[in-house]
Short mmCIF file of C-alpha atoms in Angstrom, two decimals:
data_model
loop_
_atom_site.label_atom_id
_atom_site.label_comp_id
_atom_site.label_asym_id
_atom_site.label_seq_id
_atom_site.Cartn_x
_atom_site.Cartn_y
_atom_site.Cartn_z
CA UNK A 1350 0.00 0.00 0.00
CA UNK A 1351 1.46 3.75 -0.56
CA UNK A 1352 1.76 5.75 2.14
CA UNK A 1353 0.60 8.74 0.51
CA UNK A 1354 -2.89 6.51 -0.24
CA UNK A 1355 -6.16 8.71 0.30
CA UNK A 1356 -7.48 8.38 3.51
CA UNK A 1357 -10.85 7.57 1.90
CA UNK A 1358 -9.20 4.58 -0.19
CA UNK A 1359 -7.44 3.51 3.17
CA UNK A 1360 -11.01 3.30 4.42
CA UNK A 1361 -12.18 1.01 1.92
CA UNK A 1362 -8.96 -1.17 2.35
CA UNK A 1363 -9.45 -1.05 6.02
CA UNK A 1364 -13.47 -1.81 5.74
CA UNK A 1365 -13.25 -4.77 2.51
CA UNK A 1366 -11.92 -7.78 4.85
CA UNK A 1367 -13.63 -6.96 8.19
CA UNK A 1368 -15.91 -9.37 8.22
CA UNK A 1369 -14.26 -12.53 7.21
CA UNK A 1370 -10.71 -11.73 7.97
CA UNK A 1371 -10.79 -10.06 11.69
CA UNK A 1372 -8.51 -12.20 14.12
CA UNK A 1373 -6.87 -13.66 11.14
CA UNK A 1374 -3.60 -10.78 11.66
CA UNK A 1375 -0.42 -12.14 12.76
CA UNK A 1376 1.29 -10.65 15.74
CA UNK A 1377 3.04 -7.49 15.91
CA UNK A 1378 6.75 -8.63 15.29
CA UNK A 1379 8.49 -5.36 17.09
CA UNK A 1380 12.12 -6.52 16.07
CA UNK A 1381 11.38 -5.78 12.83
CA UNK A 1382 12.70 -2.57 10.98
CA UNK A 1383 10.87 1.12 10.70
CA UNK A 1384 10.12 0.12 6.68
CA UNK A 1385 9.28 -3.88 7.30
CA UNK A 1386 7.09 -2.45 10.76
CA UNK A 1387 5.42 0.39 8.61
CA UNK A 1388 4.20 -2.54 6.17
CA UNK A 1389 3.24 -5.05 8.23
CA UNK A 1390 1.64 -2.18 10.10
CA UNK A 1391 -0.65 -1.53 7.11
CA UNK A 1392 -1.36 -5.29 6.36
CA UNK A 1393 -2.31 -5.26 9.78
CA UNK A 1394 -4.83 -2.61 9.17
CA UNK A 1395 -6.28 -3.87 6.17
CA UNK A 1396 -7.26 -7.11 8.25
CA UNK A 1397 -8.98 -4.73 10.53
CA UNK A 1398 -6.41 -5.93 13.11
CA UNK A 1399 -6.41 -1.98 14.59
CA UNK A 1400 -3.94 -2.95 18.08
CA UNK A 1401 -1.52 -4.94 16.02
CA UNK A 1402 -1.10 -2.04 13.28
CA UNK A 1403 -1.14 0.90 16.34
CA UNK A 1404 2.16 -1.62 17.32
CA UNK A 1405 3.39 -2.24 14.45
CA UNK A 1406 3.27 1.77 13.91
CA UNK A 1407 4.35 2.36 17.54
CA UNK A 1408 7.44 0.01 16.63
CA UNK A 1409 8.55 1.92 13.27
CA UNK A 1410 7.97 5.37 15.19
CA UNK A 1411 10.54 4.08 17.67
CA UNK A 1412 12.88 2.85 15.33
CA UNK A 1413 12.65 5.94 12.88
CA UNK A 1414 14.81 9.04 12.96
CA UNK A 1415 12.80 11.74 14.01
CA UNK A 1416 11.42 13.98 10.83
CA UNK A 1417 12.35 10.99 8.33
CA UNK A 1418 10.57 9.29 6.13
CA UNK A 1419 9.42 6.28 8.30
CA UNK A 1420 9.18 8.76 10.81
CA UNK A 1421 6.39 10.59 9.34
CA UNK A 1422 4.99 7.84 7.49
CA UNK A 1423 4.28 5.89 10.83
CA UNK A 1424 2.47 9.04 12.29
CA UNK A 1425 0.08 9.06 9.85
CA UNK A 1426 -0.16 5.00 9.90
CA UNK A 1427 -1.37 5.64 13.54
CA UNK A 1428 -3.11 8.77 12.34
CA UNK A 1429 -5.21 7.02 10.27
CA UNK A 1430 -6.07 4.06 13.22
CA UNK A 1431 -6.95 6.78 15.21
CA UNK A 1432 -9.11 8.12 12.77
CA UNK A 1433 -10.93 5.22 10.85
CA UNK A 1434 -11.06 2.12 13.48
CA UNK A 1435 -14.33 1.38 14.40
CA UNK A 1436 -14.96 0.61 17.48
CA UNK A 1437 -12.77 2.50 19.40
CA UNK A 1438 -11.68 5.98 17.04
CA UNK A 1439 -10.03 8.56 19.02
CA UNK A 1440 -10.31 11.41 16.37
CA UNK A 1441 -9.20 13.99 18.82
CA UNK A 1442 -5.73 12.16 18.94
CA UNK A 1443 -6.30 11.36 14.90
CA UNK A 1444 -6.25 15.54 14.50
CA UNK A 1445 -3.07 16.02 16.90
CA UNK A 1446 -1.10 12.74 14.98
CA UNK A 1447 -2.00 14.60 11.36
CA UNK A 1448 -1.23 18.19 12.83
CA UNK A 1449 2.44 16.52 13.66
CA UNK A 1450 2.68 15.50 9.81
CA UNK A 1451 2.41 18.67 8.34
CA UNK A 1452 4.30 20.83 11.36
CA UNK A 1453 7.37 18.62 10.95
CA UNK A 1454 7.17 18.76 7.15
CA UNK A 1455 4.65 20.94 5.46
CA UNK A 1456 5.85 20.37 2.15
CA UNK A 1457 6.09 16.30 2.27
CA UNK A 1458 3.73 14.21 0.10
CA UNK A 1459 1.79 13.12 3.60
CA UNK A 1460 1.10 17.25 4.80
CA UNK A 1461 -1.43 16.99 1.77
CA UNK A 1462 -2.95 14.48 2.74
CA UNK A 1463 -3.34 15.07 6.56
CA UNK A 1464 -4.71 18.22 5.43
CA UNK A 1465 -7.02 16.35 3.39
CA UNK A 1466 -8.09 14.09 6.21
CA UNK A 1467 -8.27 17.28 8.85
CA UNK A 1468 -10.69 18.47 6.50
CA UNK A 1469 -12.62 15.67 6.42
CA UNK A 1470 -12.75 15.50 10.31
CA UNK A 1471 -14.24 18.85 10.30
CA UNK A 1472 -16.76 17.35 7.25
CA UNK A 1473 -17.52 14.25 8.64
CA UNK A 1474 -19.72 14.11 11.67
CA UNK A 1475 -21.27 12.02 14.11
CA UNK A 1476 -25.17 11.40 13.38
CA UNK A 1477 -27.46 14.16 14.87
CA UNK A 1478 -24.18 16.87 14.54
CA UNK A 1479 -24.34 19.21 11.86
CA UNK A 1480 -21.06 20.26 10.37
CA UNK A 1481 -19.74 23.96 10.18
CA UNK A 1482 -20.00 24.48 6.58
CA UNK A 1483 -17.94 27.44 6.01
CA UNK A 1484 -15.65 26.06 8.01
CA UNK A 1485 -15.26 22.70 5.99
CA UNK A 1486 -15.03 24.75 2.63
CA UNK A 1487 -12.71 26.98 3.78
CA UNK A 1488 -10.68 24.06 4.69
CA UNK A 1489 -10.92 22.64 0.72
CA UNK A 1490 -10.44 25.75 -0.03
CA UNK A 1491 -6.88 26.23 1.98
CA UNK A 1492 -5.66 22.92 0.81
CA UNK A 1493 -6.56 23.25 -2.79
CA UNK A 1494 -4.26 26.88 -2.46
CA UNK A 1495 -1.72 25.12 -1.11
CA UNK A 1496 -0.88 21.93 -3.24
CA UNK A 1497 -3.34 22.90 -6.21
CA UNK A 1498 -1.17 20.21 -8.09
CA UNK A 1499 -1.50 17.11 -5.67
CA UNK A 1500 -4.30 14.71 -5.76
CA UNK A 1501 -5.18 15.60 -2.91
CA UNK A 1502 -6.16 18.67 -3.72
CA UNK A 1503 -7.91 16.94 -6.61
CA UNK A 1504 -10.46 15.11 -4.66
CA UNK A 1505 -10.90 17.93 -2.16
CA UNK A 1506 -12.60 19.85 -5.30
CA UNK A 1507 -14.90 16.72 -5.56
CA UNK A 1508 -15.80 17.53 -1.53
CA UNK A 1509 -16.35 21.02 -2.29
CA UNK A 1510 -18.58 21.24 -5.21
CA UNK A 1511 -20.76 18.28 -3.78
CA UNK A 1512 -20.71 21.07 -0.81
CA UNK A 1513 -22.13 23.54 -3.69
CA UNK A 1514 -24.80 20.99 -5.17
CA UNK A 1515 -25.95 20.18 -2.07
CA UNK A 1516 -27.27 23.97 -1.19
CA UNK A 1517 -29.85 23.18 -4.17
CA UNK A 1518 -29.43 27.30 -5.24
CA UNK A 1519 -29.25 28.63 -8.25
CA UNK A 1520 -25.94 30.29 -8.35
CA UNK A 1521 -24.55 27.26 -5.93
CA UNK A 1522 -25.81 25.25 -8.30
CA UNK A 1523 -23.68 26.59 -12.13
CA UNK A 1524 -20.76 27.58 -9.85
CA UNK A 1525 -20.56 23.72 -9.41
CA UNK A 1526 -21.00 23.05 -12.89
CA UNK A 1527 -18.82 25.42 -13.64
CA UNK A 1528 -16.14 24.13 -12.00
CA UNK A 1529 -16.86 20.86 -12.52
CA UNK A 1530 -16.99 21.19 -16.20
CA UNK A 1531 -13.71 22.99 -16.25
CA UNK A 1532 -11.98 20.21 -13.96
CA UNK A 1533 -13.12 17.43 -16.73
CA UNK A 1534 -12.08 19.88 -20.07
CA UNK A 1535 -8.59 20.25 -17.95
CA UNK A 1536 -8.20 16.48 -19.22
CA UNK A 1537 -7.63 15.36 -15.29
CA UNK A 1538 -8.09 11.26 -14.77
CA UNK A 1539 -8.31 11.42 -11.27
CA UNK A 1540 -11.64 11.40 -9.76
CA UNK A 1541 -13.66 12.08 -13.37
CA UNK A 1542 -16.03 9.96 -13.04
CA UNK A 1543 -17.49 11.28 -9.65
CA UNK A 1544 -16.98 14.89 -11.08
CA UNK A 1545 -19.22 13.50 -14.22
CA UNK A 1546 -21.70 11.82 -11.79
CA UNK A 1547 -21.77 15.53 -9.81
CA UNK A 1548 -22.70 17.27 -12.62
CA UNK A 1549 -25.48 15.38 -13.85
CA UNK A 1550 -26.60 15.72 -10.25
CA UNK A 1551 -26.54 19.25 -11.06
CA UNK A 1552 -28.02 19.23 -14.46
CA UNK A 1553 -30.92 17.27 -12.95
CA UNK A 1554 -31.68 19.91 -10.40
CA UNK A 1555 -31.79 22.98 -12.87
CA UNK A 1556 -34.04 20.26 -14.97
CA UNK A 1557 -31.47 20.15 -17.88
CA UNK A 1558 -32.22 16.54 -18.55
CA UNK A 1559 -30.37 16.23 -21.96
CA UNK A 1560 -27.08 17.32 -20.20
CA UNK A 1561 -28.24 14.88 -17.42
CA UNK A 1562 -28.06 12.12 -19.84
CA UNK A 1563 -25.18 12.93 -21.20
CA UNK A 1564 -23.13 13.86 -18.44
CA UNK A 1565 -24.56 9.91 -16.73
CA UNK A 1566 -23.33 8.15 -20.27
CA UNK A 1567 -19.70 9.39 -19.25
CA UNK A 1568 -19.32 9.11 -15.61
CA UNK A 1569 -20.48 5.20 -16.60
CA UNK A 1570 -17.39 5.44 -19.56
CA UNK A 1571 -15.11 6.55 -16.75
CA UNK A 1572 -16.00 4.50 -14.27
CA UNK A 1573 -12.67 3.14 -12.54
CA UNK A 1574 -12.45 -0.61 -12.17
CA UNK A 1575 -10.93 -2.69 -9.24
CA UNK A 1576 -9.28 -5.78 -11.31
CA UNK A 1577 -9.37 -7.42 -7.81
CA UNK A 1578 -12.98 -6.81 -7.19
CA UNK A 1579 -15.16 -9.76 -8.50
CA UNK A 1580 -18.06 -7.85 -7.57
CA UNK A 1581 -17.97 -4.83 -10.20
CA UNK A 1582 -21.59 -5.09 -11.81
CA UNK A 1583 -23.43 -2.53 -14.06
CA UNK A 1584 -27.12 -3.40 -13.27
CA UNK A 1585 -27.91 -0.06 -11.81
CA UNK A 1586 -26.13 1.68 -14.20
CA UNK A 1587 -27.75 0.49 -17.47
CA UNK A 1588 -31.08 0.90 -15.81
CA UNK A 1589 -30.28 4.60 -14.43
CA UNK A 1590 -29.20 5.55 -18.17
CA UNK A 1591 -32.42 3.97 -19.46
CA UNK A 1592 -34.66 5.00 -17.49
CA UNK A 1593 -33.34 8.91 -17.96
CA UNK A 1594 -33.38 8.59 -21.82
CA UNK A 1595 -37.21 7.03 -21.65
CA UNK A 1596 -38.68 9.15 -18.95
CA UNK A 1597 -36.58 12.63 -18.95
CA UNK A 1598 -35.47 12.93 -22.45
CA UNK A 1599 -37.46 10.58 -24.22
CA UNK A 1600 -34.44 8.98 -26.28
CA UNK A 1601 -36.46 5.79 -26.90
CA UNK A 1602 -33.35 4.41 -29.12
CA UNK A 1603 -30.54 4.36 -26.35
CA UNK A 1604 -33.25 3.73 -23.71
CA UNK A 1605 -33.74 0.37 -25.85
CA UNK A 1606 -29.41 -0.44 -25.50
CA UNK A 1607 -29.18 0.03 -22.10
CA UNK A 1608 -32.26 -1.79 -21.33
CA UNK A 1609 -30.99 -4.39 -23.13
CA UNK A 1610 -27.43 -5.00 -22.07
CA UNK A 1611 -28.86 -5.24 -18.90
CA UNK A 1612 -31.18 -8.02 -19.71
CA UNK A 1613 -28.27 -9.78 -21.90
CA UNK A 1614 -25.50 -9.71 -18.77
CA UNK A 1615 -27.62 -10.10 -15.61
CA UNK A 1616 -30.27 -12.22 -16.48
CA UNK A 1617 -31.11 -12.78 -13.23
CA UNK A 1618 -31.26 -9.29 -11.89
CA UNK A 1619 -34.55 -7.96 -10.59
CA UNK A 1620 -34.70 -4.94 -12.96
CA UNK A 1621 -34.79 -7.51 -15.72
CA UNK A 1622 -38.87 -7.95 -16.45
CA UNK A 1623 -39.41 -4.02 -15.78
CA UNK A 1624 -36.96 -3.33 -18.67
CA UNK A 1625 -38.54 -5.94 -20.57
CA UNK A 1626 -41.85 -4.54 -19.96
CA UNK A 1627 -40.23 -1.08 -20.82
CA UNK A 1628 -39.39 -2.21 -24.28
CA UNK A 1629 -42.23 -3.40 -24.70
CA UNK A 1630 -44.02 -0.56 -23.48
CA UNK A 1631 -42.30 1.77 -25.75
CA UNK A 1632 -43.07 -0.01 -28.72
CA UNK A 1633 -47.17 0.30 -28.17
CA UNK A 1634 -46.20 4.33 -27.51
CA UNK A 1635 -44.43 4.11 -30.65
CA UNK A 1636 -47.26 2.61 -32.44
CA UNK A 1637 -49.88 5.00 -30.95
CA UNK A 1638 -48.09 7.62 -32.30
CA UNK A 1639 -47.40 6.03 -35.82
CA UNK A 1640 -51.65 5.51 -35.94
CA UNK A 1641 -52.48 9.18 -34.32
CA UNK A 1642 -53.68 7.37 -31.45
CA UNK A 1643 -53.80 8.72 -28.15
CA UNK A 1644 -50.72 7.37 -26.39
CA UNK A 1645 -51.02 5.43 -23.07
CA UNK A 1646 -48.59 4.86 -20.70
#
């Protein structure tokens, strides 16, 4: 795993194996060196094995030379313990562990993205809290100034327009697009397809259902795949596009593809007889119209 991982992808590595691989983490092997304990500390947290990883952490701080490397990258191993184990966060001494980071070197690879995560504390709250908006977009806002290059930054413009769409105004509303559409025309990979799947959000609030449509077809396009996830399936997303180009824009021809690619590759999915009853309702609507009937839905 690299250190320098999004805290948000460290979640879903953390989260995948809880389940079935909890208990299964060897022990902490504190002999080890700063690099082998900073690896085996992040195995450790992938199996959801949160005491052996705060060791195995503990161990390469110990070992590391303060300010180096291993040094920092074991703060933010324990950081992100702190921060994402469940039970048992402590995301007061999470804050204080990714404060250290970016004191003791502000310009490293891992200030960016304890910045990111410090902003994400202040986004992310417990249920019945609400969050301090202006505060949490003036955090974005802070780190995209100061690494405007770094992924980071990157997918704490993803935070901050979704902070925009979610106002539902007007103005809030095309700033996002705005932004969103000049993120995607900058050519950027990273994060595209949520930007695309933001902006039909957007489109579909200011009821521009064409641009909807369009802006759904690509976030699908530019959807990134996990070659060692055997459960990527498209179900929902042939019926989403569908059921926008029959109902919204009334595109009857691509409605008819993606209904049926998702009869063809998931036969047994339950959205299979409502698309075929969708193709076969737009045929009779087709016919009304071809005998100047009155159509019926």
């Amino acid at each position: 795993m690299k250190y320098g991982t999004t805290v948000g992808t460290a979640v879903c590595c953390g989260l995948l194996l809880v389940g079935a691989m909890a208990g299964c983490g060897r022990k902490s092997d504190i002999s080890l060196s700063p690099r082998d304990a900073l690896v085996q500390g992040w195995q450790n947290f992938r199996l959801a094995e949160y005491d052996l990883a705060t060791q195995d952490f503990n161990a390469a701080l110990a070992g590391a030379k303060a300010g180096s490397d291993e040094f920092l990258q074991a703060t933010f191993g324990l950081a992100n313990v702190w921060n994402l184990r469940r039970p048992g966060e402590d995301t007061a001494r999470a804050k204080k562990l990714y404060e250290q980071v970016i004191e003791q070197a502000p310009d490293h690879d891992l200030a960016a993205w304890s910045t990111l995560a410090l902003a994400r504390l202040q986004h992310v709250v417990p249920v019945g809290h609400d969050p301090d908006y202006p505060a949490v977009r003036a955090a974005y806002r802070a780190l995209i100034e100061k690494y405007p290059n770094h992924l980071a930054a990157k997918e704490a413009s993803i935070y901050l327009n979704a902070l925009l769409i979610s106002t539902l105004e007007t103005n809030q509303l095309l700033q996002a697009v705005s932004n969103l559409k000049a993120y995607i025309e900058s050519g950027a990979r990273e994060f595209r397809a949520p930007a695309l799947s933001l902006l039909a959000v957007s489109y579909n609030t200011l009821g521009r259902q064409q641009e909807r449509l369009e802006a759904e077809i690509e976030s699908f396009k530019n959807v990134e795949i996990d070659p060692a996830n055997p459960f990527n399936e498209y179900a929902w997303a042939y019926w989403n596009i569908a059921t926008i180009a029959e109902f919204e824009v009334g595109n009857f021809e691509l409605a008819r593809e993606y209904y049926r690619q998702l009869i063809k590759e998931y036969p047994a999915d339950i959205r299979v007889f409502p698309s075929k009853e969708a193709l076969a309702r737009m045929d009779r609507v087709e016919a009304e119209l071809s005998a100047g009937k009155k159509v019926t839905r």
